[in-house]
PDB file of C-alpha atoms and ligand atoms in Angstrom:
ATOM      1  CA  MET A  27      -3.660  -6.812   1.477  1.00  0.00           C
ATOM      2  CA  PRO A  28      -4.094  -7.917  -2.133  1.00  0.00           C
ATOM      3  CA  GLU A  29      -7.137 -10.156  -2.447  1.00  0.00           C
ATOM      4  CA  LEU A  30      -8.619 -12.200  -5.288  1.00  0.00           C
ATOM      5  CA  PRO A  31      -9.260  -9.248  -7.665  1.00  0.00           C
ATOM      6  CA  GLU A  32      -5.768  -7.745  -7.358  1.00  0.00           C
ATOM      7  CA  VAL A  33      -4.014 -11.119  -7.626  1.00  0.00           C
ATOM      8  CA  GLU A  34      -6.183 -11.997 -10.627  1.00  0.00           C
ATOM      9  CA  ALA A  35      -5.145  -8.701 -12.258  1.00  0.00           C
ATOM     10  CA  LEU A  36      -1.465  -9.495 -11.649  1.00  0.00           C
ATOM     11  CA  ALA A  37      -1.920 -12.982 -13.160  1.00  0.00           C
ATOM     12  CA  HIS A  38      -3.654 -11.366 -16.132  1.00  0.00           C
ATOM     13  CA  HIS A  39      -0.724  -9.004 -16.600  1.00  0.00           C
ATOM     14  CA  LEU A  40       1.769 -11.895 -16.495  1.00  0.00           C
ATOM     15  CA  ARG A  41      -0.287 -13.877 -19.041  1.00  0.00           C
ATOM     16  CA  GLU A  42      -0.170 -10.878 -21.372  1.00  0.00           C
ATOM     17  CA  HIS A  43       3.466  -9.884 -20.833  1.00  0.00           C
ATOM     18  CA  ALA A  44       5.510 -12.768 -19.392  1.00  0.00           C
ATOM     19  CA  VAL A  45       4.211 -15.868 -21.180  1.00  0.00           C
ATOM     20  CA  GLY A  46       6.502 -16.858 -24.021  1.00  0.00           C
ATOM     21  CA  ARG A  47       9.580 -15.250 -22.485  1.00  0.00           C
ATOM     22  CA  ALA A  48      12.344 -17.232 -20.794  1.00  0.00           C
ATOM     23  CA  VAL A  49      13.505 -16.697 -17.225  1.00  0.00           C
ATOM     24  CA  THR A  50      17.046 -15.404 -17.625  1.00  0.00           C
ATOM     25  CA  ARG A  51      17.956 -14.655 -14.023  1.00  0.00           C
ATOM     26  CA  ILE A  52      16.483 -14.442 -10.533  1.00  0.00           C
ATOM     27  CA  ASP A  53      17.985 -12.132  -7.924  1.00  0.00           C
ATOM     28  CA  VAL A  54      17.044 -13.180  -4.411  1.00  0.00           C
ATOM     29  CA  VAL A  55      17.504 -10.090  -2.263  1.00  0.00           C
ATOM     30  CA  SER A  56      15.705 -11.313   0.854  1.00  0.00           C
ATOM     31  CA  LEU A  57      16.524 -14.962   1.555  1.00  0.00           C
ATOM     32  CA  SER A  58      13.717 -15.329   4.074  1.00  0.00           C
ATOM     33  CA  VAL A  59      11.130 -14.822   1.304  1.00  0.00           C
ATOM     34  CA  LEU A  60      12.001 -18.078  -0.449  1.00  0.00           C
ATOM     35  CA  LYS A  61      10.337 -20.928   1.452  1.00  0.00           C
ATOM     36  CA  THR A  62      11.685 -23.841  -0.616  1.00  0.00           C
ATOM     37  CA  VAL A  63      15.261 -25.001  -1.152  1.00  0.00           C
ATOM     38  CA  THR A  64      14.674 -27.765  -3.719  1.00  0.00           C
ATOM     39  CA  PRO A  65      14.078 -27.182  -6.583  1.00  0.00           C
ATOM     40  CA  ALA A  66      16.620 -24.346  -6.456  1.00  0.00           C
ATOM     41  CA  TYR A  67      15.593 -20.945  -7.799  1.00  0.00           C
ATOM     42  CA  THR A  68      18.442 -21.279 -10.297  1.00  0.00           C
ATOM     43  CA  ASP A  69      16.535 -24.244 -11.794  1.00  0.00           C
ATOM     44  CA  LEU A  70      14.086 -21.724 -13.276  1.00  0.00           C
ATOM     45  CA  ARG A  71      16.813 -20.173 -15.403  1.00  0.00           C
ATOM     46  CA  GLY A  72      16.363 -20.848 -19.105  1.00  0.00           C
ATOM     47  CA  ARG A  73      12.793 -22.068 -18.664  1.00  0.00           C
ATOM     48  CA  GLU A  74       9.997 -20.517 -20.668  1.00  0.00           C
ATOM     49  CA  VAL A  75       7.060 -18.957 -18.852  1.00  0.00           C
ATOM     50  CA  THR A  76       4.110 -21.045 -20.009  1.00  0.00           C
ATOM     51  CA  GLY A  77       1.264 -19.555 -17.997  1.00  0.00           C
ATOM     52  CA  ALA A  78       0.152 -17.544 -14.992  1.00  0.00           C
ATOM     53  CA  GLY A  79      -2.726 -18.195 -12.652  1.00  0.00           C
ATOM     54  CA  ARG A  80      -4.103 -17.835  -9.178  1.00  0.00           C
ATOM     55  CA  HIS A  81      -4.913 -20.116  -6.238  1.00  0.00           C
ATOM     56  CA  GLY A  82      -6.959 -18.098  -3.775  1.00  0.00           C
ATOM     57  CA  LYS A  83      -4.692 -15.139  -3.017  1.00  0.00           C
ATOM     58  CA  HIS A  84      -1.561 -16.947  -4.285  1.00  0.00           C
ATOM     59  CA  LEU A  85      -0.063 -16.017  -7.640  1.00  0.00           C
ATOM     60  CA  ASP A  86       1.301 -18.846  -9.822  1.00  0.00           C
ATOM     61  CA  LEU A  87       3.918 -18.272 -12.538  1.00  0.00           C
ATOM     62  CA  GLU A  88       4.090 -21.496 -14.556  1.00  0.00           C
ATOM     63  CA  CYS A  89       7.462 -22.329 -16.084  1.00  0.00           C
ATOM     64  CA  GLY A  90       6.928 -25.694 -17.763  1.00  0.00           C
ATOM     65  CA  ASP A  91       6.826 -28.287 -15.005  1.00  0.00           C
ATOM     66  CA  LEU A  92       7.946 -25.866 -12.301  1.00  0.00           C
ATOM     67  CA  HIS A  93       5.876 -23.147 -10.624  1.00  0.00           C
ATOM     68  CA  LEU A  94       6.995 -19.965  -8.911  1.00  0.00           C
ATOM     69  CA  ILE A  95       4.242 -19.396  -6.343  1.00  0.00           C
ATOM     70  CA  VAL A  96       3.945 -16.061  -4.534  1.00  0.00           C
ATOM     71  CA  HIS A  97       1.811 -14.978  -1.592  1.00  0.00           C
ATOM     72  CA  LEU A  98       1.912 -11.197  -1.279  1.00  0.00           C
ATOM     73  CA  ALA A  99       0.575 -11.119   2.308  1.00  0.00           C
ATOM     74  CA  ARG A 100      -0.277  -7.733   3.796  1.00  0.00           C
ATOM     75  CA  ALA A 101       2.229  -5.374   2.240  1.00  0.00           C
ATOM     76  CA  GLY A 102       3.700  -7.276  -0.686  1.00  0.00           C
ATOM     77  CA  TRP A 103       3.339  -6.322  -4.331  1.00  0.00           C
ATOM     78  CA  LEU A 104       4.473  -7.398  -7.794  1.00  0.00           C
ATOM     79  CA  ARG A 105       5.746  -4.628  -9.988  1.00  0.00           C
ATOM     80  CA  TRP A 106       6.381  -5.171 -13.687  1.00  0.00           C
ATOM     81  CA  SER A 107       9.209  -3.296 -15.393  1.00  0.00           C
ATOM     82  CA  ASP A 108      10.222  -2.924 -19.034  1.00  0.00           C
ATOM     83  CA  ASP A 109      13.554  -1.578 -17.913  1.00  0.00           C
ATOM     84  CA  LEU A 110      15.022  -3.449 -14.947  1.00  0.00           C
ATOM     85  CA  PRO A 111      18.540  -2.485 -13.850  1.00  0.00           C
ATOM     86  CA  ALA A 112      21.054  -5.046 -15.144  1.00  0.00           C
ATOM     87  CA  LYS A 113      23.207  -4.836 -12.021  1.00  0.00           C
ATOM     88  CA  PRO A 114      22.289  -7.290  -9.257  1.00  0.00           C
ATOM     89  CA  PRO A 115      20.595  -5.420  -6.406  1.00  0.00           C
ATOM     90  CA  ARG A 116      22.383  -5.159  -3.074  1.00  0.00           C
ATOM     91  CA  PRO A 117      20.632  -6.613  -0.026  1.00  0.00           C
ATOM     92  CA  SER A 118      19.664  -3.895   2.416  1.00  0.00           C
ATOM     93  CA  GLY A 119      17.366  -3.742   5.389  1.00  0.00           C
ATOM     94  CA  LYS A 120      15.578  -0.714   4.008  1.00  0.00           C
ATOM     95  CA  ASN A 121      15.147  -2.035   0.473  1.00  0.00           C
ATOM     96  CA  PRO A 122      11.561  -3.141  -0.128  1.00  0.00           C
ATOM     97  CA  LEU A 123      12.813  -5.342  -3.007  1.00  0.00           C
ATOM     98  CA  ALA A 124      12.747  -9.028  -2.050  1.00  0.00           C
ATOM     99  CA  LEU A 125      13.070 -10.916  -5.327  1.00  0.00           C
ATOM    100  CA  ARG A 126      13.680  -9.827  -8.916  1.00  0.00           C
ATOM    101  CA  THR A 127      12.864 -12.002 -11.943  1.00  0.00           C
ATOM    102  CA  HIS A 128      14.526 -11.128 -15.245  1.00  0.00           C
ATOM    103  CA  LEU A 129      12.885 -12.368 -18.436  1.00  0.00           C
ATOM    104  CA  SER A 130      14.131 -12.497 -22.004  1.00  0.00           C
ATOM    105  CA  ALA A 131      13.365  -9.262 -23.814  1.00  0.00           C
ATOM    106  CA  ASP A 132      12.426 -10.629 -27.207  1.00  0.00           C
ATOM    107  CA  GLU A 133       9.130 -12.341 -27.624  1.00  0.00           C
ATOM    108  CA  SER A 134       9.424 -12.817 -31.353  1.00  0.00           C
ATOM    109  CA  GLY A 135      13.096 -13.655 -31.851  1.00  0.00           C
ATOM    110  CA  GLY A 136      15.615 -10.795 -31.913  1.00  0.00           C
ATOM    111  CA  GLU A 137      15.438  -8.436 -34.828  1.00  0.00           C
ATOM    112  CA  SER A 138      17.012  -5.393 -33.201  1.00  0.00           C
ATOM    113  CA  ASN A 139      20.640  -4.412 -32.627  1.00  0.00           C
ATOM    114  CA  ALA A 140      19.780  -2.100 -29.758  1.00  0.00           C
ATOM    115  CA  ALA A 141      21.112  -2.856 -26.284  1.00  0.00           C
ATOM    116  CA  PRO A 142      19.025  -5.641 -24.755  1.00  0.00           C
ATOM    117  CA  ARG A 143      16.383  -4.429 -22.362  1.00  0.00           C
ATOM    118  CA  HIS A 144      15.856  -6.146 -19.043  1.00  0.00           C
ATOM    119  CA  VAL A 145      12.190  -6.864 -18.624  1.00  0.00           C
ATOM    120  CA  GLY A 146      10.692  -8.682 -15.693  1.00  0.00           C
ATOM    121  CA  PHE A 147       9.185  -8.074 -12.318  1.00  0.00           C
ATOM    122  CA  ASP A 148      10.078  -7.197  -8.743  1.00  0.00           C
ATOM    123  CA  LEU A 149       8.435  -8.645  -5.675  1.00  0.00           C
ATOM    124  CA  THR A 150       8.480  -5.953  -3.020  1.00  0.00           C
ATOM    125  CA  GLU A 151       7.323  -5.646   0.538  1.00  0.00           C
ATOM    126  CA  ALA A 152       6.790  -2.378   2.357  1.00  0.00           C
ATOM    127  CA  GLY A 153       7.020  -1.971   6.107  1.00  0.00           C
ATOM    128  CA  THR A 154       8.394  -4.183   8.804  1.00  0.00           C
ATOM    129  CA  LYS A 155       5.792  -6.942   8.985  1.00  0.00           C
ATOM    130  CA  LYS A 156       7.347  -9.515   6.722  1.00  0.00           C
ATOM    131  CA  GLY A 157       4.820 -11.911   5.288  1.00  0.00           C
ATOM    132  CA  LEU A 158       5.735 -12.043   1.601  1.00  0.00           C
ATOM    133  CA  ALA A 159       6.479 -15.653   0.638  1.00  0.00           C
ATOM    134  CA  ALA A 160       7.617 -17.452  -2.507  1.00  0.00           C
ATOM    135  CA  TRP A 161       7.897 -21.150  -3.273  1.00  0.00           C
ATOM    136  CA  ILE A 162       9.331 -23.069  -6.228  1.00  0.00           C
ATOM    137  CA  VAL A 163       7.434 -26.324  -6.597  1.00  0.00           C
ATOM    138  CA  ALA A 164       6.598 -29.009  -9.145  1.00  0.00           C
ATOM    139  CA  ASP A 165       2.963 -29.036  -8.028  1.00  0.00           C
ATOM    140  CA  PRO A 166       1.131 -26.000  -6.555  1.00  0.00           C
ATOM    141  CA  ALA A 167      -0.488 -28.340  -4.025  1.00  0.00           C
ATOM    142  CA  ASP A 168       2.978 -28.834  -2.528  1.00  0.00           C
ATOM    143  CA  VAL A 169       2.483 -25.394  -0.953  1.00  0.00           C
ATOM    144  CA  PRO A 170       0.689 -26.156   2.351  1.00  0.00           C
ATOM    145  CA  SER A 171      -1.465 -23.003   2.285  1.00  0.00           C
ATOM    146  CA  ILE A 172      -2.653 -23.889  -1.256  1.00  0.00           C
ATOM    147  CA  ALA A 173      -3.364 -27.518  -0.326  1.00  0.00           C
ATOM    148  CA  ALA A 174      -5.581 -26.226   2.509  1.00  0.00           C
ATOM    149  CA  LEU A 175      -7.669 -23.826   0.357  1.00  0.00           C
ATOM    150  CA  GLY A 176     -11.423 -24.150   0.109  1.00  0.00           C
ATOM    151  CA  PRO A 177     -13.214 -23.677  -3.232  1.00  0.00           C
ATOM    152  CA  ASP A 178     -12.420 -20.449  -5.084  1.00  0.00           C
ATOM    153  CA  ALA A 179     -14.873 -17.621  -4.407  1.00  0.00           C
ATOM    154  CA  LEU A 180     -15.420 -16.939  -8.110  1.00  0.00           C
ATOM    155  CA  GLY A 181     -16.055 -20.622  -8.857  1.00  0.00           C
ATOM    156  CA  LEU A 182     -18.896 -20.962  -6.339  1.00  0.00           C
ATOM    157  CA  ASP A 183     -22.469 -21.379  -7.476  1.00  0.00           C
ATOM    158  CA  ARG A 184     -25.351 -20.605  -5.142  1.00  0.00           C
ATOM    159  CA  ASP A 185     -25.906 -24.230  -4.112  1.00  0.00           C
ATOM    160  CA  ARG A 186     -22.261 -24.679  -3.201  1.00  0.00           C
ATOM    161  CA  LEU A 187     -22.322 -21.472  -1.158  1.00  0.00           C
ATOM    162  CA  GLU A 188     -25.427 -22.666   0.665  1.00  0.00           C
ATOM    163  CA  SER A 189     -23.879 -26.052   1.453  1.00  0.00           C
ATOM    164  CA  LEU A 190     -20.718 -24.358   2.765  1.00  0.00           C
ATOM    165  CA  LEU A 191     -22.809 -22.225   5.125  1.00  0.00           C
ATOM    166  CA  THR A 192     -25.247 -24.913   6.287  1.00  0.00           C
ATOM    167  CA  GLY A 193     -24.753 -25.530  10.009  1.00  0.00           C
ATOM    168  CA  GLU A 194     -22.033 -22.856  10.133  1.00  0.00           C
ATOM    169  CA  THR A 195     -22.177 -21.012  13.460  1.00  0.00           C
ATOM    170  CA  ARG A 196     -19.147 -18.745  13.170  1.00  0.00           C
ATOM    171  CA  ARG A 197     -19.792 -15.122  12.227  1.00  0.00           C
ATOM    172  CA  ILE A 198     -20.307 -14.590   8.503  1.00  0.00           C
ATOM    173  CA  LYS A 199     -17.379 -12.118   8.442  1.00  0.00           C
ATOM    174  CA  THR A 200     -15.082 -14.836   9.837  1.00  0.00           C
ATOM    175  CA  VAL A 201     -16.374 -17.495   7.441  1.00  0.00           C
ATOM    176  CA  LEU A 202     -16.031 -15.357   4.299  1.00  0.00           C
ATOM    177  CA  THR A 203     -12.391 -14.568   5.104  1.00  0.00           C
ATOM    178  CA  ASP A 204     -11.406 -18.116   6.140  1.00  0.00           C
ATOM    179  CA  GLN A 205      -9.326 -19.337   3.177  1.00  0.00           C
ATOM    180  CA  LYS A 206      -9.982 -22.961   4.145  1.00  0.00           C
ATOM    181  CA  THR A 207     -13.724 -22.390   3.679  1.00  0.00           C
ATOM    182  CA  ILE A 208     -13.727 -20.046   0.657  1.00  0.00           C
ATOM    183  CA  ALA A 209     -10.531 -19.000  -1.132  1.00  0.00           C
ATOM    184  CA  GLY A 210      -9.743 -15.464  -2.246  1.00  0.00           C
ATOM    185  CA  ILE A 211     -11.708 -13.059  -0.013  1.00  0.00           C
ATOM    186  CA  GLY A 212     -10.023 -10.965   2.685  1.00  0.00           C
ATOM    187  CA  ASN A 213     -10.946  -8.136   5.010  1.00  0.00           C
ATOM    188  CA  ALA A 214     -11.712  -5.504   2.364  1.00  0.00           C
ATOM    189  CA  TYR A 215     -13.925  -7.436  -0.036  1.00  0.00           C
ATOM    190  CA  SER A 216     -15.789  -9.220   2.760  1.00  0.00           C
ATOM    191  CA  ASP A 217     -16.774  -5.749   4.063  1.00  0.00           C
ATOM    192  CA  GLU A 218     -17.947  -4.794   0.588  1.00  0.00           C
ATOM    193  CA  ILE A 219     -19.838  -8.054  -0.025  1.00  0.00           C
ATOM    194  CA  LEU A 220     -21.660  -7.857   3.325  1.00  0.00           C
ATOM    195  CA  HIS A 221     -22.550  -4.203   2.767  1.00  0.00           C
ATOM    196  CA  THR A 222     -23.906  -4.945  -0.716  1.00  0.00           C
ATOM    197  CA  ALA A 223     -25.888  -7.933   0.630  1.00  0.00           C
ATOM    198  CA  ARG A 224     -27.140  -5.773   3.540  1.00  0.00           C
ATOM    199  CA  LEU A 225     -25.985  -8.382   6.055  1.00  0.00           C
ATOM    200  CA  SER A 226     -24.444  -7.808   9.473  1.00  0.00           C
ATOM    201  CA  PRO A 227     -20.792  -8.896   9.730  1.00  0.00           C
ATOM    202  CA  TYR A 228     -21.888 -10.734  12.902  1.00  0.00           C
ATOM    203  CA  ALA A 229     -24.738 -12.656  11.227  1.00  0.00           C
ATOM    204  CA  THR A 230     -24.771 -16.412  11.798  1.00  0.00           C
ATOM    205  CA  PRO A 231     -24.602 -18.195   8.418  1.00  0.00           C
ATOM    206  CA  ALA A 232     -26.685 -21.158   9.602  1.00  0.00           C
ATOM    207  CA  ARG A 233     -29.591 -18.774  10.301  1.00  0.00           C
ATOM    208  CA  LEU A 234     -29.623 -16.955   6.960  1.00  0.00           C
ATOM    209  CA  THR A 235     -32.896 -17.077   5.062  1.00  0.00           C
ATOM    210  CA  SER A 236     -33.127 -18.114   1.443  1.00  0.00           C
ATOM    211  CA  GLU A 237     -33.442 -14.412   0.487  1.00  0.00           C
ATOM    212  CA  ASP A 238     -30.322 -13.610   2.526  1.00  0.00           C
ATOM    213  CA  LEU A 239     -28.427 -16.349   0.690  1.00  0.00           C
ATOM    214  CA  ASP A 240     -29.598 -15.014  -2.682  1.00  0.00           C
ATOM    215  CA  ALA A 241     -28.405 -11.545  -1.706  1.00  0.00           C
ATOM    216  CA  LEU A 242     -25.082 -12.880  -0.386  1.00  0.00           C
ATOM    217  CA  PHE A 243     -24.446 -14.925  -3.514  1.00  0.00           C
ATOM    218  CA  ASP A 244     -25.291 -12.023  -5.839  1.00  0.00           C
ATOM    219  CA  ALA A 245     -23.123  -9.632  -3.799  1.00  0.00           C
ATOM    220  CA  LEU A 246     -20.188 -12.032  -3.691  1.00  0.00           C
ATOM    221  CA  HIS A 247     -20.178 -12.480  -7.454  1.00  0.00           C
ATOM    222  CA  GLY A 248     -21.031  -8.885  -8.276  1.00  0.00           C
ATOM    223  CA  VAL A 249     -18.450  -7.260  -5.978  1.00  0.00           C
ATOM    224  CA  LEU A 250     -15.594  -9.596  -6.957  1.00  0.00           C
ATOM    225  CA  THR A 251     -16.313  -9.521 -10.695  1.00  0.00           C
ATOM    226  CA  ALA A 252     -16.513  -5.713 -10.739  1.00  0.00           C
ATOM    227  CA  ALA A 253     -13.283  -5.482  -8.744  1.00  0.00           C
ATOM    228  CA  VAL A 254     -11.455  -7.858 -11.116  1.00  0.00           C
ATOM    229  CA  THR A 255     -12.542  -5.723 -14.097  1.00  0.00           C
ATOM    230  CA  ARG A 256     -11.437  -2.542 -12.317  1.00  0.00           C
ATOM    231  CA  SER A 257      -8.068  -3.991 -11.234  1.00  0.00           C
ATOM    232  CA  VAL A 258      -7.259  -5.388 -14.681  1.00  0.00           C
ATOM    233  CA  GLY A 259      -8.155  -1.998 -16.165  1.00  0.00           C
ATOM    234  CA  GLN A 260      -5.696  -0.266 -13.841  1.00  0.00           C
ATOM    235  CA  ASP A 261      -2.835  -2.455 -15.147  1.00  0.00           C
ATOM    236  CA  ALA A 262      -2.099  -3.423 -11.551  1.00  0.00           C
ATOM    237  CA  ALA A 263       1.396  -4.749 -12.245  1.00  0.00           C
ATOM    238  CA  ARG A 264       2.630  -1.351 -13.406  1.00  0.00           C
ATOM    239  CA  LEU A 265       1.464   0.381 -10.226  1.00  0.00           C
ATOM    240  CA  LYS A 266       3.760   0.699  -7.252  1.00  0.00           C
ATOM    241  CA  GLY A 267       1.253  -0.783  -4.896  1.00  0.00           C
ATOM    242  CA  GLU A 268      -2.370  -1.729  -4.901  1.00  0.00           C
ATOM    243  CA  LYS A 269      -4.632   1.188  -5.616  1.00  0.00           C
ATOM    244  CA  ARG A 270      -8.141   0.271  -4.707  1.00  0.00           C
ATOM    245  CA  SER A 271     -11.027   2.328  -5.908  1.00  0.00           C
ATOM    246  CA  GLY A 272     -14.742   1.838  -5.771  1.00  0.00           C
ATOM    247  CA  LEU A 273     -14.906   0.591  -2.194  1.00  0.00           C
ATOM    248  CA  ARG A 274     -18.125   1.645  -0.457  1.00  0.00           C
ATOM    249  CA  VAL A 275     -17.426   0.942   3.224  1.00  0.00           C
ATOM    250  CA  HIS A 276     -14.022  -0.671   3.650  1.00  0.00           C
ATOM    251  CA  GLY A 277     -11.425   1.817   4.893  1.00  0.00           C
ATOM    252  CA  ARG A 278     -14.050   4.590   4.957  1.00  0.00           C
ATOM    253  CA  THR A 279     -14.704   4.985   8.688  1.00  0.00           C
ATOM    254  CA  GLY A 280     -16.469   8.285   9.398  1.00  0.00           C
ATOM    255  CA  LEU A 281     -17.407   8.934   5.773  1.00  0.00           C
ATOM    256  CA  PRO A 282     -20.986   8.764   4.511  1.00  0.00           C
ATOM    257  CA  CYS A 283     -22.378   5.461   3.249  1.00  0.00           C
ATOM    258  CA  PRO A 284     -22.889   5.959  -0.505  1.00  0.00           C
ATOM    259  CA  VAL A 285     -26.214   4.099  -0.310  1.00  0.00           C
ATOM    260  CA  CYS A 286     -27.999   5.725   2.652  1.00  0.00           C
ATOM    261  CA  GLY A 287     -25.756   8.563   3.895  1.00  0.00           C
ATOM    262  CA  ASP A 288     -25.312   7.134   7.402  1.00  0.00           C
ATOM    263  CA  THR A 289     -21.774   7.366   8.813  1.00  0.00           C
ATOM    264  CA  VAL A 290     -19.627   4.311   8.094  1.00  0.00           C
ATOM    265  CA  ARG A 291     -18.636   2.698  11.401  1.00  0.00           C
ATOM    266  CA  GLU A 292     -15.707   0.568  12.425  1.00  0.00           C
ATOM    267  CA  VAL A 293     -15.084  -2.425  14.649  1.00  0.00           C
ATOM    268  CA  SER A 294     -11.470  -2.896  15.771  1.00  0.00           C
ATOM    269  CA  PHE A 295      -9.862  -6.060  16.989  1.00  0.00           C
ATOM    270  CA  ALA A 296      -6.228  -7.110  17.465  1.00  0.00           C
ATOM    271  CA  ASP A 297      -4.305  -5.191  14.798  1.00  0.00           C
ATOM    272  CA  LYS A 298      -7.022  -4.701  12.236  1.00  0.00           C
ATOM    273  CA  ALA A 299     -10.441  -3.195  11.773  1.00  0.00           C
ATOM    274  CA  PHE A 300     -13.477  -3.673   9.601  1.00  0.00           C
ATOM    275  CA  GLN A 301     -16.154  -1.252   8.459  1.00  0.00           C
ATOM    276  CA  TYR A 302     -19.910  -1.432   7.973  1.00  0.00           C
ATOM    277  CA  CYS A 303     -22.999   0.736   7.729  1.00  0.00           C
ATOM    278  CA  ALA A 304     -25.445   0.324  10.610  1.00  0.00           C
ATOM    279  CA  THR A 305     -28.467   1.568   8.647  1.00  0.00           C
ATOM    280  CA  CYS A 306     -27.817  -0.763   5.684  1.00  0.00           C
ATOM    281  CA  GLN A 307     -26.601  -3.788   7.611  1.00  0.00           C
ATOM    282  CA  THR A 308     -27.581  -3.999  11.280  1.00  0.00           C
ATOM    283  CA  GLY A 309     -31.007  -2.388  11.525  1.00  0.00           C
ATOM    284  CA  GLY A 310     -29.419   0.871  12.698  1.00  0.00           C
ATOM    285  CA  LYS A 311     -27.783  -0.677  15.768  1.00  0.00           C
ATOM    286  CA  PRO A 312     -24.033  -0.171  16.128  1.00  0.00           C
ATOM    287  CA  LEU A 313     -22.084  -3.400  16.682  1.00  0.00           C
ATOM    288  CA  ALA A 314     -20.258  -3.891  19.954  1.00  0.00           C
ATOM    289  CA  ASP A 315     -16.626  -2.955  19.641  1.00  0.00           C
ATOM    290  CA  ARG A 316     -14.733  -4.842  22.350  1.00  0.00           C
ATOM    291  CA  ARG A 317     -11.885  -2.362  22.391  1.00  0.00           C
ATOM    292  CA  LEU A 318     -14.199   0.617  22.770  1.00  0.00           C
ATOM    293  CA  SER A 319     -16.504  -0.963  25.347  1.00  0.00           C
ATOM    294  CA  ARG A 320     -13.472  -1.838  27.449  1.00  0.00           C
ATOM    295  CA  LEU A 321     -12.368   1.773  27.348  1.00  0.00           C
ATOM    296  CA  VAL A 322     -15.827   2.999  28.279  1.00  0.00           C
ATOM    297  CA  LYS A 323     -16.087   0.705  31.336  1.00  0.00           C
TER     298      LYS A 323
HETATM  299 ZN1   ZN B 429     -25.812   2.655   4.392  1.00  0.00          ZN
END
């Protein structure tokens, strides 16, 4: 799932390549993706893209006083193209394309006689779990999941982080990924932040020491900032899907921890899993895995 760094990289790409162009057409291939009816998506036509930003893991394409908001969910992606097909796409169950935005090709005011290019971007979603969502709104806060967001992870200072965690008795892993508490962090980067801070995913925030909080704050900023730099450098919007690199524990079950060499372990629950290093994070003790312990009994 794209998290803060990937969505920030997509917003960066749109600021560099979409701002200043006009929306010329929107092809809605999957009707279920569009969550708003009014304003209509056709209302975006002719409007200039004036900015692009991010609210937690939501992407925001600003078109004057209207916003196209996108949540990529687990398998969604935005793919930029300098050469979109002119023909409207045909809806098909197998087509990962959900919504296509065409933008005007000339940024500086038509000097060429060549055939006009179709630039713009596709919103795609792989697989069968449909979570990709788009809204057209006058105010981003009209999107319920944006209105409910906690403070952005990259905007937190240490004092704010401490006040968010004071009295918090849920597991730190749960708290870091709760968008209503802190916006932008998901399963992958919470694994990385906790590994860097040498904290157990099951640690209770209310019981963290001042040193733990220092380590958590430094890890949160360090991991996310490095990932934003990496994602922007990869020109995320030209890739077919997110390509994460530089992860130390997330998605690396069974591989050696790059810090201590211990084997990266996994805890599974429902339909997902998270990873950690026992030597770095839990004093060498493996965490209970409910699924596994049930099998063992
Ligand atoms: Zn380790």
